[in-house]
Amino acid sequence: MIPAERRDYIYRYVHERNIVPINELAQELDVSHMTVRRDIQQLEAEGKVVSVSGGVRLNDAVKQELAYSEKASIHHNSKVAIGLAAAELVEDGQVIYLDAGTTTFEVARGIARKANLTVVTNDFTIAHYLMQYPQLTLFHTGGLVDVRNRSCVGQAAAALLASLNLDLAFISSSSWDLERGMSTPTENKVMVKQALLKVARRRILVSDSSKYGKYGMFRICPLQALTDIISDGGLAGETAEQLRGQGLQVRLVE
């Protein structure tokens, strides 16, 4: 690998495991410890990771999300379980929104065979997948194309959502916690998610526990603006109880 490819690989690898020893990275990449340390220094300068004794961990401050294709395989089993649990909330005949993301794609797979649903999404992968189910009525928001995340963002997407009434909105997030709420490193995503919060009767965050405790530069909303959170068992029980104490319905899947 050239250095840029190697650093991308390290960033994905740390995303999967959160904390990784330098020895493990050197062995995985078949390079010297010094090479790994130089790569980590560069990633740290970019604000993506933080050095710890003998290793490296993700920075709690999310500077950049992984591309869609890179996210798809990370925490995949948790995403499938979250998607199935989310699909149980959907009733035939409802109008639902599926936010862009690899976890919401698993929700799409779970609801695909339900009857007479109207599905709105800003995600091209979800729209393409659901086109094969003719019993669904499908809307795409349109808007500014975010190629990296295969979705639409910005004012045009938000304007379409503001004109709708939704029964359920399944919302994705790369970073959320009780103190800083739901946030993103990408400004153009903020208005889309905030539009959702105003028009959806039930607002459901679907996100695996690795995203908890992270935060992006742009604040979307406090978690109390949501009605439900579906995550996995990696979320601490104490945290789940604190969330329930804020009036949220919390379900943790295995």
PDB file of N, CA and C in Angstrom, residues 54-129:
ATOM      1  N   GLY A  54       0.950   2.471  23.923  1.00  0.00           N
ATOM      2  CA  GLY A  54       1.092   1.230  23.167  1.00  0.00           C
ATOM      3  C   GLY A  54       0.107   1.042  22.040  1.00  0.00           C
ATOM      4  N   GLY A  55      -0.715   2.060  21.762  1.00  0.00           N
ATOM      5  CA  GLY A  55      -1.721   1.857  20.728  1.00  0.00           C
ATOM      6  C   GLY A  55      -2.381   3.141  20.274  1.00  0.00           C
ATOM      7  N   VAL A  56      -3.586   3.004  19.747  1.00  0.00           N
ATOM      8  CA  VAL A  56      -4.309   4.138  19.183  1.00  0.00           C
ATOM      9  C   VAL A  56      -5.800   3.886  19.348  1.00  0.00           C
ATOM     10  N   ARG A  57      -6.565   4.956  19.527  1.00  0.00           N
ATOM     11  CA  ARG A  57      -8.020   4.835  19.623  1.00  0.00           C
ATOM     12  C   ARG A  57      -8.665   5.929  18.791  1.00  0.00           C
ATOM     13  N   LEU A  58      -9.945   5.773  18.535  1.00  0.00           N
ATOM     14  CA  LEU A  58     -10.683   6.802  17.810  1.00  0.00           C
ATOM     15  C   LEU A  58     -10.772   8.073  18.638  1.00  0.00           C
ATOM     16  N   ASN A  59     -10.743   9.194  17.966  1.00  0.00           N
ATOM     17  CA  ASN A  59     -10.991  10.471  18.615  1.00  0.00           C
ATOM     18  C   ASN A  59     -12.487  10.595  18.884  1.00  0.00           C
ATOM     19  N   ASP A  60     -12.859  11.022  20.085  1.00  0.00           N
ATOM     20  CA  ASP A  60     -14.283  11.233  20.385  1.00  0.00           C
ATOM     21  C   ASP A  60     -14.886  12.318  19.505  1.00  0.00           C
ATOM     22  N   ALA A  61     -14.062  13.267  19.094  1.00  0.00           N
ATOM     23  CA  ALA A  61     -14.522  14.309  18.178  1.00  0.00           C
ATOM     24  C   ALA A  61     -14.419  13.767  16.750  1.00  0.00           C
ATOM     25  N   VAL A  62     -15.573  13.529  16.120  1.00  0.00           N
ATOM     26  CA  VAL A  62     -15.601  12.949  14.776  1.00  0.00           C
ATOM     27  C   VAL A  62     -15.349  14.054  13.761  1.00  0.00           C
ATOM     28  N   LYS A  63     -14.218  13.962  13.056  1.00  0.00           N
ATOM     29  CA  LYS A  63     -13.855  14.975  12.063  1.00  0.00           C
ATOM     30  C   LYS A  63     -14.391  14.621  10.679  1.00  0.00           C
ATOM     31  N   GLN A  64     -14.471  13.324  10.396  1.00  0.00           N
ATOM     32  CA  GLN A  64     -14.922  12.874   9.084  1.00  0.00           C
ATOM     33  C   GLN A  64     -15.510  11.475   9.209  1.00  0.00           C
ATOM     34  N   GLU A  65     -16.680  11.270   8.618  1.00  0.00           N
ATOM     35  CA  GLU A  65     -17.267   9.938   8.611  1.00  0.00           C
ATOM     36  C   GLU A  65     -16.598   9.078   7.545  1.00  0.00           C
ATOM     37  N   LEU A  66     -16.608   7.779   7.767  1.00  0.00           N
ATOM     38  CA  LEU A  66     -16.150   6.863   6.740  1.00  0.00           C
ATOM     39  C   LEU A  66     -17.099   6.918   5.548  1.00  0.00           C
ATOM     40  N   ALA A  67     -16.579   6.616   4.365  1.00  0.00           N
ATOM     41  CA  ALA A  67     -17.430   6.514   3.181  1.00  0.00           C
ATOM     42  C   ALA A  67     -18.406   5.355   3.342  1.00  0.00           C
ATOM     43  N   TYR A  68     -19.503   5.419   2.604  1.00  0.00           N
ATOM     44  CA  TYR A  68     -20.566   4.415   2.722  1.00  0.00           C
ATOM     45  C   TYR A  68     -20.026   3.000   2.558  1.00  0.00           C
ATOM     46  N   SER A  69     -19.211   2.789   1.526  1.00  0.00           N
ATOM     47  CA  SER A  69     -18.702   1.444   1.261  1.00  0.00           C
ATOM     48  C   SER A  69     -17.807   0.947   2.380  1.00  0.00           C
ATOM     49  N   GLU A  70     -17.127   1.852   3.063  1.00  0.00           N
ATOM     50  CA  GLU A  70     -16.236   1.468   4.157  1.00  0.00           C
ATOM     51  C   GLU A  70     -17.011   1.161   5.423  1.00  0.00           C
ATOM     52  N   LYS A  71     -18.147   1.831   5.610  1.00  0.00           N
ATOM     53  CA  LYS A  71     -18.953   1.616   6.821  1.00  0.00           C
ATOM     54  C   LYS A  71     -19.751   0.321   6.779  1.00  0.00           C
ATOM     55  N   ALA A  72     -20.042  -0.154   5.585  1.00  0.00           N
ATOM     56  CA  ALA A  72     -21.022  -1.234   5.433  1.00  0.00           C
ATOM     57  C   ALA A  72     -20.673  -2.489   6.221  1.00  0.00           C
ATOM     58  N   SER A  73     -19.397  -2.842   6.284  1.00  0.00           N
ATOM     59  CA  SER A  73     -19.015  -4.099   6.943  1.00  0.00           C
ATOM     60  C   SER A  73     -18.700  -3.939   8.422  1.00  0.00           C
ATOM     61  N   ILE A  74     -18.627  -2.707   8.917  1.00  0.00           N
ATOM     62  CA  ILE A  74     -18.265  -2.476  10.317  1.00  0.00           C
ATOM     63  C   ILE A  74     -19.485  -2.648  11.208  1.00  0.00           C
ATOM     64  N   HIS A  75     -19.335  -3.451  12.268  1.00  0.00           N
ATOM     65  CA  HIS A  75     -20.424  -3.741  13.216  1.00  0.00           C
ATOM     66  C   HIS A  75     -21.669  -4.253  12.482  1.00  0.00           C
ATOM     67  N   HIS A  76     -21.440  -5.052  11.449  1.00  0.00           N
ATOM     68  CA  HIS A  76     -22.543  -5.471  10.570  1.00  0.00           C
ATOM     69  C   HIS A  76     -23.616  -6.242  11.327  1.00  0.00           C
ATOM     70  N   ASN A  77     -23.233  -7.170  12.187  1.00  0.00           N
ATOM     71  CA  ASN A  77     -24.230  -7.975  12.905  1.00  0.00           C
ATOM     72  C   ASN A  77     -25.128  -7.109  13.781  1.00  0.00           C
ATOM     73  N   SER A  78     -24.528  -6.112  14.434  1.00  0.00           N
ATOM     74  CA  SER A  78     -25.333  -5.198  15.249  1.00  0.00           C
ATOM     75  C   SER A  78     -26.314  -4.416  14.391  1.00  0.00           C
ATOM     76  N   LYS A  79     -25.860  -3.988  13.221  1.00  0.00           N
ATOM     77  CA  LYS A  79     -26.731  -3.217  12.329  1.00  0.00           C
ATOM     78  C   LYS A  79     -27.910  -4.068  11.843  1.00  0.00           C
ATOM     79  N   VAL A  80     -27.649  -5.324  11.531  1.00  0.00           N
ATOM     80  CA  VAL A  80     -28.737  -6.215  11.101  1.00  0.00           C
ATOM     81  C   VAL A  80     -29.759  -6.377  12.209  1.00  0.00           C
ATOM     82  N   ALA A  81     -29.290  -6.610  13.433  1.00  0.00           N
ATOM     83  CA  ALA A  81     -30.207  -6.791  14.566  1.00  0.00           C
ATOM     84  C   ALA A  81     -30.997  -5.518  14.843  1.00  0.00           C
ATOM     85  N   ILE A  82     -30.346  -4.365  14.763  1.00  0.00           N
ATOM     86  CA  ILE A  82     -31.037  -3.088  14.964  1.00  0.00           C
ATOM     87  C   ILE A  82     -32.082  -2.886  13.872  1.00  0.00           C
ATOM     88  N   GLY A  83     -31.729  -3.209  12.637  1.00  0.00           N
ATOM     89  CA  GLY A  83     -32.670  -3.057  11.528  1.00  0.00           C
ATOM     90  C   GLY A  83     -33.911  -3.904  11.695  1.00  0.00           C
ATOM     91  N   LEU A  84     -33.731  -5.140  12.130  1.00  0.00           N
ATOM     92  CA  LEU A  84     -34.877  -6.029  12.343  1.00  0.00           C
ATOM     93  C   LEU A  84     -35.767  -5.517  13.468  1.00  0.00           C
ATOM     94  N   ALA A  85     -35.147  -5.036  14.559  1.00  0.00           N
ATOM     95  CA  ALA A  85     -35.939  -4.495  15.672  1.00  0.00           C
ATOM     96  C   ALA A  85     -36.709  -3.252  15.240  1.00  0.00           C
ATOM     97  N   ALA A  86     -36.072  -2.401  14.448  1.00  0.00           N
ATOM     98  CA  ALA A  86     -36.740  -1.190  13.958  1.00  0.00           C
ATOM     99  C   ALA A  86     -37.920  -1.542  13.064  1.00  0.00           C
ATOM    100  N   ALA A  87     -37.740  -2.551  12.209  1.00  0.00           N
ATOM    101  CA  ALA A  87     -38.808  -2.938  11.275  1.00  0.00           C
ATOM    102  C   ALA A  87     -40.061  -3.410  12.010  1.00  0.00           C
ATOM    103  N   GLU A  88     -39.894  -3.936  13.221  1.00  0.00           N
ATOM    104  CA  GLU A  88     -41.051  -4.391  14.003  1.00  0.00           C
ATOM    105  C   GLU A  88     -41.981  -3.245  14.378  1.00  0.00           C
ATOM    106  N   LEU A  89     -41.466  -2.015  14.363  1.00  0.00           N
ATOM    107  CA  LEU A  89     -42.295  -0.855  14.732  1.00  0.00           C
ATOM    108  C   LEU A  89     -43.173  -0.366  13.590  1.00  0.00           C
ATOM    109  N   VAL A  90     -42.895  -0.845  12.384  1.00  0.00           N
ATOM    110  CA  VAL A  90     -43.581  -0.332  11.187  1.00  0.00           C
ATOM    111  C   VAL A  90     -44.848  -1.133  10.929  1.00  0.00           C
ATOM    112  N   GLU A  91     -45.942  -0.429  10.716  1.00  0.00           N
ATOM    113  CA  GLU A  91     -47.226  -1.053  10.412  1.00  0.00           C
ATOM    114  C   GLU A  91     -47.609  -0.786   8.960  1.00  0.00           C
ATOM    115  N   ASP A  92     -48.316  -1.735   8.385  1.00  0.00           N
ATOM    116  CA  ASP A  92     -48.770  -1.579   7.001  1.00  0.00           C
ATOM    117  C   ASP A  92     -49.544  -0.271   6.844  1.00  0.00           C
ATOM    118  N   GLY A  93     -49.302   0.395   5.736  1.00  0.00           N
ATOM    119  CA  GLY A  93     -50.041   1.611   5.422  1.00  0.00           C
ATOM    120  C   GLY A  93     -49.414   2.892   5.942  1.00  0.00           C
ATOM    121  N   GLN A  94     -48.314   2.811   6.678  1.00  0.00           N
ATOM    122  CA  GLN A  94     -47.716   4.016   7.232  1.00  0.00           C
ATOM    123  C   GLN A  94     -46.828   4.744   6.212  1.00  0.00           C
ATOM    124  N   VAL A  95     -46.519   5.990   6.551  1.00  0.00           N
ATOM    125  CA  VAL A  95     -45.550   6.784   5.798  1.00  0.00           C
ATOM    126  C   VAL A  95     -44.301   6.875   6.666  1.00  0.00           C
ATOM    127  N   ILE A  96     -43.174   6.353   6.171  1.00  0.00           N
ATOM    128  CA  ILE A  96     -41.955   6.321   6.975  1.00  0.00           C
ATOM    129  C   ILE A  96     -40.795   6.970   6.223  1.00  0.00           C
ATOM    130  N   TYR A  97     -39.815   7.423   6.973  1.00  0.00           N
ATOM    131  CA  TYR A  97     -38.597   7.976   6.400  1.00  0.00           C
ATOM    132  C   TYR A  97     -37.413   7.126   6.817  1.00  0.00           C
ATOM    133  N   LEU A  98     -36.531   6.832   5.876  1.00  0.00           N
ATOM    134  CA  LEU A  98     -35.284   6.132   6.144  1.00  0.00           C
ATOM    135  C   LEU A  98     -34.129   7.067   5.822  1.00  0.00           C
ATOM    136  N   ASP A  99     -33.428   7.474   6.842  1.00  0.00           N
ATOM    137  CA  ASP A  99     -32.286   8.355   6.705  1.00  0.00           C
ATOM    138  C   ASP A  99     -31.150   7.625   5.981  1.00  0.00           C
ATOM    139  N   ALA A 100     -30.193   8.371   5.472  1.00  0.00           N
ATOM    140  CA  ALA A 100     -29.062   7.753   4.788  1.00  0.00           C
ATOM    141  C   ALA A 100     -28.170   7.019   5.779  1.00  0.00           C
ATOM    142  N   GLY A 101     -27.745   5.807   5.406  1.00  0.00           N
ATOM    143  CA  GLY A 101     -26.813   5.102   6.274  1.00  0.00           C
ATOM    144  C   GLY A 101     -26.883   3.605   6.106  1.00  0.00           C
ATOM    145  N   THR A 102     -25.861   2.932   6.612  1.00  0.00           N
ATOM    146  CA  THR A 102     -25.791   1.482   6.488  1.00  0.00           C
ATOM    147  C   THR A 102     -26.695   0.783   7.499  1.00  0.00           C
ATOM    148  N   THR A 103     -26.990   1.402   8.624  1.00  0.00           N
ATOM    149  CA  THR A 103     -27.943   0.816   9.576  1.00  0.00           C
ATOM    150  C   THR A 103     -29.369   0.969   9.061  1.00  0.00           C
ATOM    151  N   THR A 104     -29.695   2.127   8.511  1.00  0.00           N
ATOM    152  CA  THR A 104     -31.037   2.316   7.954  1.00  0.00           C
ATOM    153  C   THR A 104     -31.259   1.437   6.728  1.00  0.00           C
ATOM    154  N   PHE A 105     -30.176   1.084   6.022  1.00  0.00           N
ATOM    155  CA  PHE A 105     -30.333   0.115   4.931  1.00  0.00           C
ATOM    156  C   PHE A 105     -30.842  -1.217   5.480  1.00  0.00           C
ATOM    157  N   GLU A 106     -30.396  -1.609   6.664  1.00  0.00           N
ATOM    158  CA  GLU A 106     -30.894  -2.845   7.268  1.00  0.00           C
ATOM    159  C   GLU A 106     -32.356  -2.708   7.683  1.00  0.00           C
ATOM    160  N   VAL A 107     -32.778  -1.495   8.057  1.00  0.00           N
ATOM    161  CA  VAL A 107     -34.210  -1.258   8.304  1.00  0.00           C
ATOM    162  C   VAL A 107     -34.976  -1.454   7.002  1.00  0.00           C
ATOM    163  N   ALA A 108     -34.437  -0.934   5.905  1.00  0.00           N
ATOM    164  CA  ALA A 108     -35.082  -1.094   4.592  1.00  0.00           C
ATOM    165  C   ALA A 108     -35.277  -2.566   4.257  1.00  0.00           C
ATOM    166  N   ARG A 109     -34.277  -3.370   4.512  1.00  0.00           N
ATOM    167  CA  ARG A 109     -34.402  -4.802   4.248  1.00  0.00           C
ATOM    168  C   ARG A 109     -35.503  -5.416   5.118  1.00  0.00           C
ATOM    169  N   GLY A 110     -35.636  -4.920   6.330  1.00  0.00           N
ATOM    170  CA  GLY A 110     -36.644  -5.469   7.243  1.00  0.00           C
ATOM    171  C   GLY A 110     -38.067  -5.111   6.882  1.00  0.00           C
ATOM    172  N   ILE A 111     -38.262  -3.947   6.240  1.00  0.00           N
ATOM    173  CA  ILE A 111     -39.636  -3.495   5.935  1.00  0.00           C
ATOM    174  C   ILE A 111     -40.038  -3.765   4.491  1.00  0.00           C
ATOM    175  N   ALA A 112     -39.141  -4.305   3.691  1.00  0.00           N
ATOM    176  CA  ALA A 112     -39.350  -4.361   2.242  1.00  0.00           C
ATOM    177  C   ALA A 112     -40.601  -5.115   1.821  1.00  0.00           C
ATOM    178  N   ARG A 113     -41.008  -6.107   2.593  1.00  0.00           N
ATOM    179  CA  ARG A 113     -42.158  -6.931   2.182  1.00  0.00           C
ATOM    180  C   ARG A 113     -43.451  -6.537   2.885  1.00  0.00           C
ATOM    181  N   LYS A 114     -43.437  -5.450   3.627  1.00  0.00           N
ATOM    182  CA  LYS A 114     -44.671  -4.982   4.239  1.00  0.00           C
ATOM    183  C   LYS A 114     -45.581  -4.397   3.162  1.00  0.00           C
ATOM    184  N   ALA A 115     -46.866  -4.297   3.473  1.00  0.00           N
ATOM    185  CA  ALA A 115     -47.849  -3.900   2.468  1.00  0.00           C
ATOM    186  C   ALA A 115     -48.164  -2.408   2.548  1.00  0.00           C
ATOM    187  N   ASN A 116     -48.296  -1.816   1.366  1.00  0.00           N
ATOM    188  CA  ASN A 116     -48.848  -0.465   1.233  1.00  0.00           C
ATOM    189  C   ASN A 116     -48.089   0.602   2.014  1.00  0.00           C
ATOM    190  N   LEU A 117     -46.807   0.420   2.177  1.00  0.00           N
ATOM    191  CA  LEU A 117     -46.010   1.451   2.831  1.00  0.00           C
ATOM    192  C   LEU A 117     -45.651   2.547   1.840  1.00  0.00           C
ATOM    193  N   THR A 118     -45.545   3.778   2.350  1.00  0.00           N
ATOM    194  CA  THR A 118     -44.903   4.858   1.614  1.00  0.00           C
ATOM    195  C   THR A 118     -43.570   5.133   2.291  1.00  0.00           C
ATOM    196  N   VAL A 119     -42.497   5.021   1.523  1.00  0.00           N
ATOM    197  CA  VAL A 119     -41.155   5.186   2.072  1.00  0.00           C
ATOM    198  C   VAL A 119     -40.496   6.396   1.431  1.00  0.00           C
ATOM    199  N   VAL A 120     -40.009   7.292   2.273  1.00  0.00           N
ATOM    200  CA  VAL A 120     -39.256   8.462   1.827  1.00  0.00           C
ATOM    201  C   VAL A 120     -37.811   8.264   2.283  1.00  0.00           C
ATOM    202  N   THR A 121     -36.857   8.563   1.405  1.00  0.00           N
ATOM    203  CA  THR A 121     -35.451   8.434   1.778  1.00  0.00           C
ATOM    204  C   THR A 121     -34.612   9.439   1.016  1.00  0.00           C
ATOM    205  N   ASN A 122     -33.457   9.755   1.569  1.00  0.00           N
ATOM    206  CA  ASN A 122     -32.466  10.567   0.852  1.00  0.00           C
ATOM    207  C   ASN A 122     -31.281   9.713   0.419  1.00  0.00           C
ATOM    208  N   ASP A 123     -31.389   8.400   0.598  1.00  0.00           N
ATOM    209  CA  ASP A 123     -30.287   7.466   0.376  1.00  0.00           C
ATOM    210  C   ASP A 123     -30.480   6.742  -0.957  1.00  0.00           C
ATOM    211  N   PHE A 124     -29.511   6.840  -1.856  1.00  0.00           N
ATOM    212  CA  PHE A 124     -29.626   6.208  -3.166  1.00  0.00           C
ATOM    213  C   PHE A 124     -29.576   4.683  -3.078  1.00  0.00           C
ATOM    214  N   THR A 125     -28.774   4.142  -2.181  1.00  0.00           N
ATOM    215  CA  THR A 125     -28.677   2.688  -2.045  1.00  0.00           C
ATOM    216  C   THR A 125     -30.001   2.108  -1.562  1.00  0.00           C
ATOM    217  N   ILE A 126     -30.630   2.763  -0.592  1.00  0.00           N
ATOM    218  CA  ILE A 126     -31.930   2.311  -0.091  1.00  0.00           C
ATOM    219  C   ILE A 126     -32.982   2.410  -1.194  1.00  0.00           C
ATOM    220  N   ALA A 127     -33.001   3.537  -1.910  1.00  0.00           N
ATOM    221  CA  ALA A 127     -33.990   3.709  -2.982  1.00  0.00           C
ATOM    222  C   ALA A 127     -33.825   2.629  -4.046  1.00  0.00           C
ATOM    223  N   HIS A 128     -32.588   2.361  -4.430  1.00  0.00           N
ATOM    224  CA  HIS A 128     -32.325   1.345  -5.455  1.00  0.00           C
ATOM    225  C   HIS A 128     -32.783  -0.027  -4.977  1.00  0.00           C
ATOM    226  N   TYR A 129     -32.521  -0.345  -3.716  1.00  0.00           N
ATOM    227  CA  TYR A 129     -32.929  -1.647  -3.169  1.00  0.00           C
ATOM    228  C   TYR A 129     -34.448  -1.782  -3.134  1.00  0.00           C
TER     229      TYR A 129
END
